[in-house]
PDB file of C-alpha atoms in Angstrom:
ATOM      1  CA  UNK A   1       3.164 -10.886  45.923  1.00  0.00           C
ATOM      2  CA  UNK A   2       3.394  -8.903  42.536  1.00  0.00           C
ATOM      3  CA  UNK A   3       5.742  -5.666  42.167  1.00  0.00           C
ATOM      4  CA  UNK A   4       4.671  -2.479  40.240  1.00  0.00           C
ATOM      5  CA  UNK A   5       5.006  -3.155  36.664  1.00  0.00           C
ATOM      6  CA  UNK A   6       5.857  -6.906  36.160  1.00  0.00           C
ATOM      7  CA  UNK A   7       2.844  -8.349  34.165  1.00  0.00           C
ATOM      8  CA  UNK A   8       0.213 -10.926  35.583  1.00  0.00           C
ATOM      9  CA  UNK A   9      -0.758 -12.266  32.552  1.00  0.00           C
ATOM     10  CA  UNK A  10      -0.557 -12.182  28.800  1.00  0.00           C
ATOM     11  CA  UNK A  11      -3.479 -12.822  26.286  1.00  0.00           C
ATOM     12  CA  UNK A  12      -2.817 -14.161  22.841  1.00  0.00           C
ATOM     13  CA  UNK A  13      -5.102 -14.768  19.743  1.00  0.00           C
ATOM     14  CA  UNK A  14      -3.884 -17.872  18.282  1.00  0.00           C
ATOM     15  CA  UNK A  15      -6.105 -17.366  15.384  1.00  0.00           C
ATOM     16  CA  UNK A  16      -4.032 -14.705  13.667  1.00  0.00           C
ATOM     17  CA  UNK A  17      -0.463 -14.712  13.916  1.00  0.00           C
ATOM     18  CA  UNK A  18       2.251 -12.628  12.025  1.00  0.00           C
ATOM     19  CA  UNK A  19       5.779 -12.617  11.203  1.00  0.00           C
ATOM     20  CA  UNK A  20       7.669  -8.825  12.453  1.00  0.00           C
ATOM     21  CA  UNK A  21      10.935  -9.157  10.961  1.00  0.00           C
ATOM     22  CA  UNK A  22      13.415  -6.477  11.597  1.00  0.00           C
ATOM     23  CA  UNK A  23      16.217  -7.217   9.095  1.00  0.00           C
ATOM     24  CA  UNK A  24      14.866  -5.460   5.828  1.00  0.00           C
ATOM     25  CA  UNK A  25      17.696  -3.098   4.570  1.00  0.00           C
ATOM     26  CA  UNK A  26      17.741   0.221   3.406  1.00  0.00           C
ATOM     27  CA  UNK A  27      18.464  -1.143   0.249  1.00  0.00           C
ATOM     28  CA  UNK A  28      15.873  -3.542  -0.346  1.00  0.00           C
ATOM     29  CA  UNK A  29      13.092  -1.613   1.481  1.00  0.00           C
ATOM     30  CA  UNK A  30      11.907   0.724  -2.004  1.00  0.00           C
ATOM     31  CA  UNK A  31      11.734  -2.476  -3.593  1.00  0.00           C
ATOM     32  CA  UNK A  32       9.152  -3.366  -1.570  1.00  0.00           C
ATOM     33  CA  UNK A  33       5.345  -2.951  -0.971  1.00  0.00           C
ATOM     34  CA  UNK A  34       2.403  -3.696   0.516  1.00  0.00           C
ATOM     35  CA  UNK A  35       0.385  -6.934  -0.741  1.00  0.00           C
ATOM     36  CA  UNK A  36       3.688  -8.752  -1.989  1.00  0.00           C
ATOM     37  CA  UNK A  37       3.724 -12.582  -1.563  1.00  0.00           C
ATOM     38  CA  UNK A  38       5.992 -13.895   1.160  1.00  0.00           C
ATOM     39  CA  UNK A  39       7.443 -17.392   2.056  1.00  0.00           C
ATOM     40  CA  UNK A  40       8.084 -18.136   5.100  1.00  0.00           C
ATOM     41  CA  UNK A  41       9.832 -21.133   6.980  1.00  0.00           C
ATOM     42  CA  UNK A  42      10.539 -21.871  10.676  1.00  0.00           C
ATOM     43  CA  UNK A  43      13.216 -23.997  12.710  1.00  0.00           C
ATOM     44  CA  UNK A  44      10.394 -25.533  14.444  1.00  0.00           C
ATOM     45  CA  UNK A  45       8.842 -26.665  11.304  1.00  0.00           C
ATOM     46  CA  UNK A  46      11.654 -28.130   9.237  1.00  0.00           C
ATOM     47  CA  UNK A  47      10.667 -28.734   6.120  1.00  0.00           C
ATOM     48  CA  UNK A  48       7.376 -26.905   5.554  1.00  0.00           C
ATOM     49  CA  UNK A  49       6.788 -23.463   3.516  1.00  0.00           C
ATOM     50  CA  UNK A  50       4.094 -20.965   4.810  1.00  0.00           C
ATOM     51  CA  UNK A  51       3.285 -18.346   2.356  1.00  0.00           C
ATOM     52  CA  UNK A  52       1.950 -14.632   3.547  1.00  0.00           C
ATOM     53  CA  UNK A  53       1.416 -11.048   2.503  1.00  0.00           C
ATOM     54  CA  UNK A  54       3.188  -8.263   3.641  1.00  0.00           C
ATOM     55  CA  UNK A  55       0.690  -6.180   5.310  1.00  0.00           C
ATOM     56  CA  UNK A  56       2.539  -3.314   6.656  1.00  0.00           C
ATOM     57  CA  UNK A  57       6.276  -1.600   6.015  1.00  0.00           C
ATOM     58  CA  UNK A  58       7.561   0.655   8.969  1.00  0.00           C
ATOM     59  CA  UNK A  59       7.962   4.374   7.866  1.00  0.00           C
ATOM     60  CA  UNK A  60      10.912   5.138   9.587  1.00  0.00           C
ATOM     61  CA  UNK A  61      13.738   2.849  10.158  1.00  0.00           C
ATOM     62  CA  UNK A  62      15.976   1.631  12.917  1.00  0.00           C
ATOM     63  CA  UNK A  63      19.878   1.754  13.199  1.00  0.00           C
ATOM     64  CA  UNK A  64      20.940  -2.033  14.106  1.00  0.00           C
ATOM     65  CA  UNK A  65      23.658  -4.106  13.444  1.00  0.00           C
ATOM     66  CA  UNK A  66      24.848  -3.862  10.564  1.00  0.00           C
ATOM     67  CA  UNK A  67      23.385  -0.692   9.466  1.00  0.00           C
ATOM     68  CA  UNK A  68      19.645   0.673   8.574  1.00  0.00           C
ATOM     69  CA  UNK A  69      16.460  -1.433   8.678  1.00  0.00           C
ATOM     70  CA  UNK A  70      12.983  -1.298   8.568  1.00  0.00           C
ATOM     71  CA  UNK A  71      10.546  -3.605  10.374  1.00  0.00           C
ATOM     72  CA  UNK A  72       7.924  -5.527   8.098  1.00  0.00           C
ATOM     73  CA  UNK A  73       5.186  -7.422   9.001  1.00  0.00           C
ATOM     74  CA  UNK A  74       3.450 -10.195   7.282  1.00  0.00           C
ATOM     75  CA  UNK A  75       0.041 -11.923   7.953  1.00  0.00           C
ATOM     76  CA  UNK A  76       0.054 -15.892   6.765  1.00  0.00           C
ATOM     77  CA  UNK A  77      -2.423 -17.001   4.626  1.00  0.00           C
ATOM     78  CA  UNK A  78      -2.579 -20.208   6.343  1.00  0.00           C
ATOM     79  CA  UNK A  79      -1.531 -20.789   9.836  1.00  0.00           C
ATOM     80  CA  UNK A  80      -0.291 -24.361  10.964  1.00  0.00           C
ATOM     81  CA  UNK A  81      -1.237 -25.613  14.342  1.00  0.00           C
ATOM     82  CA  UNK A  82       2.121 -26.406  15.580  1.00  0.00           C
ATOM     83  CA  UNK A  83       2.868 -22.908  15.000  1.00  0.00           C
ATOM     84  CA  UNK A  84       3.530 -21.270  19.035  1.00  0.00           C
ATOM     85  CA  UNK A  85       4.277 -17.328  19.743  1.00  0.00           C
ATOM     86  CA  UNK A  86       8.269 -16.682  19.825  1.00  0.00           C
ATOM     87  CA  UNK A  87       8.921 -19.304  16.840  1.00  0.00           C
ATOM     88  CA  UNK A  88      11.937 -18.238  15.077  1.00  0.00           C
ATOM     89  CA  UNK A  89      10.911 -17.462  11.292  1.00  0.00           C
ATOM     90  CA  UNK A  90      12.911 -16.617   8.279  1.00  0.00           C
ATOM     91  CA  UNK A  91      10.863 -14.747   5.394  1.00  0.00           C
ATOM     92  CA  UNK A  92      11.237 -14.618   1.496  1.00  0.00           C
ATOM     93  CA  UNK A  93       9.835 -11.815   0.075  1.00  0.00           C
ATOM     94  CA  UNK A  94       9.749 -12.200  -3.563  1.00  0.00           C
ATOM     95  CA  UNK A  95      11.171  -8.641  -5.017  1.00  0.00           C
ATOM     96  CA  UNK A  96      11.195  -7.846  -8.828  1.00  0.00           C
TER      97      UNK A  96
END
């Protein structure tokens, strides 16, 4: 038995995932742009370094804790294949 709106199923491409992090301040945002390099690191993967682009800044922001952000989202250059959907990641992204 299924009820209006709950979800049968879910389809994921394995092949390409991203980072969406939601954390970028107000502050930081003009300082950066599209095609900056990225490192990335997960609690899942302790001790390993994934480097990625940002591919896309959000145009408007959101009010969260802690005042204005902006959503980024960054494409790995390299995936690794312990890498699942939901995997807490922390990103670097390397400002001037």
């Amino acid at each position: 038995m299924m009820s209006p709106g709950q979800a049968v199923l879910s389809l994921g491409d394995l092949a390409a995932l991203r980072v969406e992090t939601t954390d970028l301040s107000e502050v930081d945002v003009a300082r950066v742009t599209v095609g900056q390099p990225v490192s990335v690191t997960f609690d899942g993967l302790p001790g390993k370094t994934l480097q990625g682009r940002v591919t896309r800044i959000a145009p408007m922001s959101s009010s969260g804790q802690g005042g204005v952000n902006y959503t980024v989202i960054v494409e790995l250059d390299q995936l690794d294949p312990a890498l699942k959907w939901g995997m807490t990641a922390f990103t670097d992204i390397q400002v001037k």
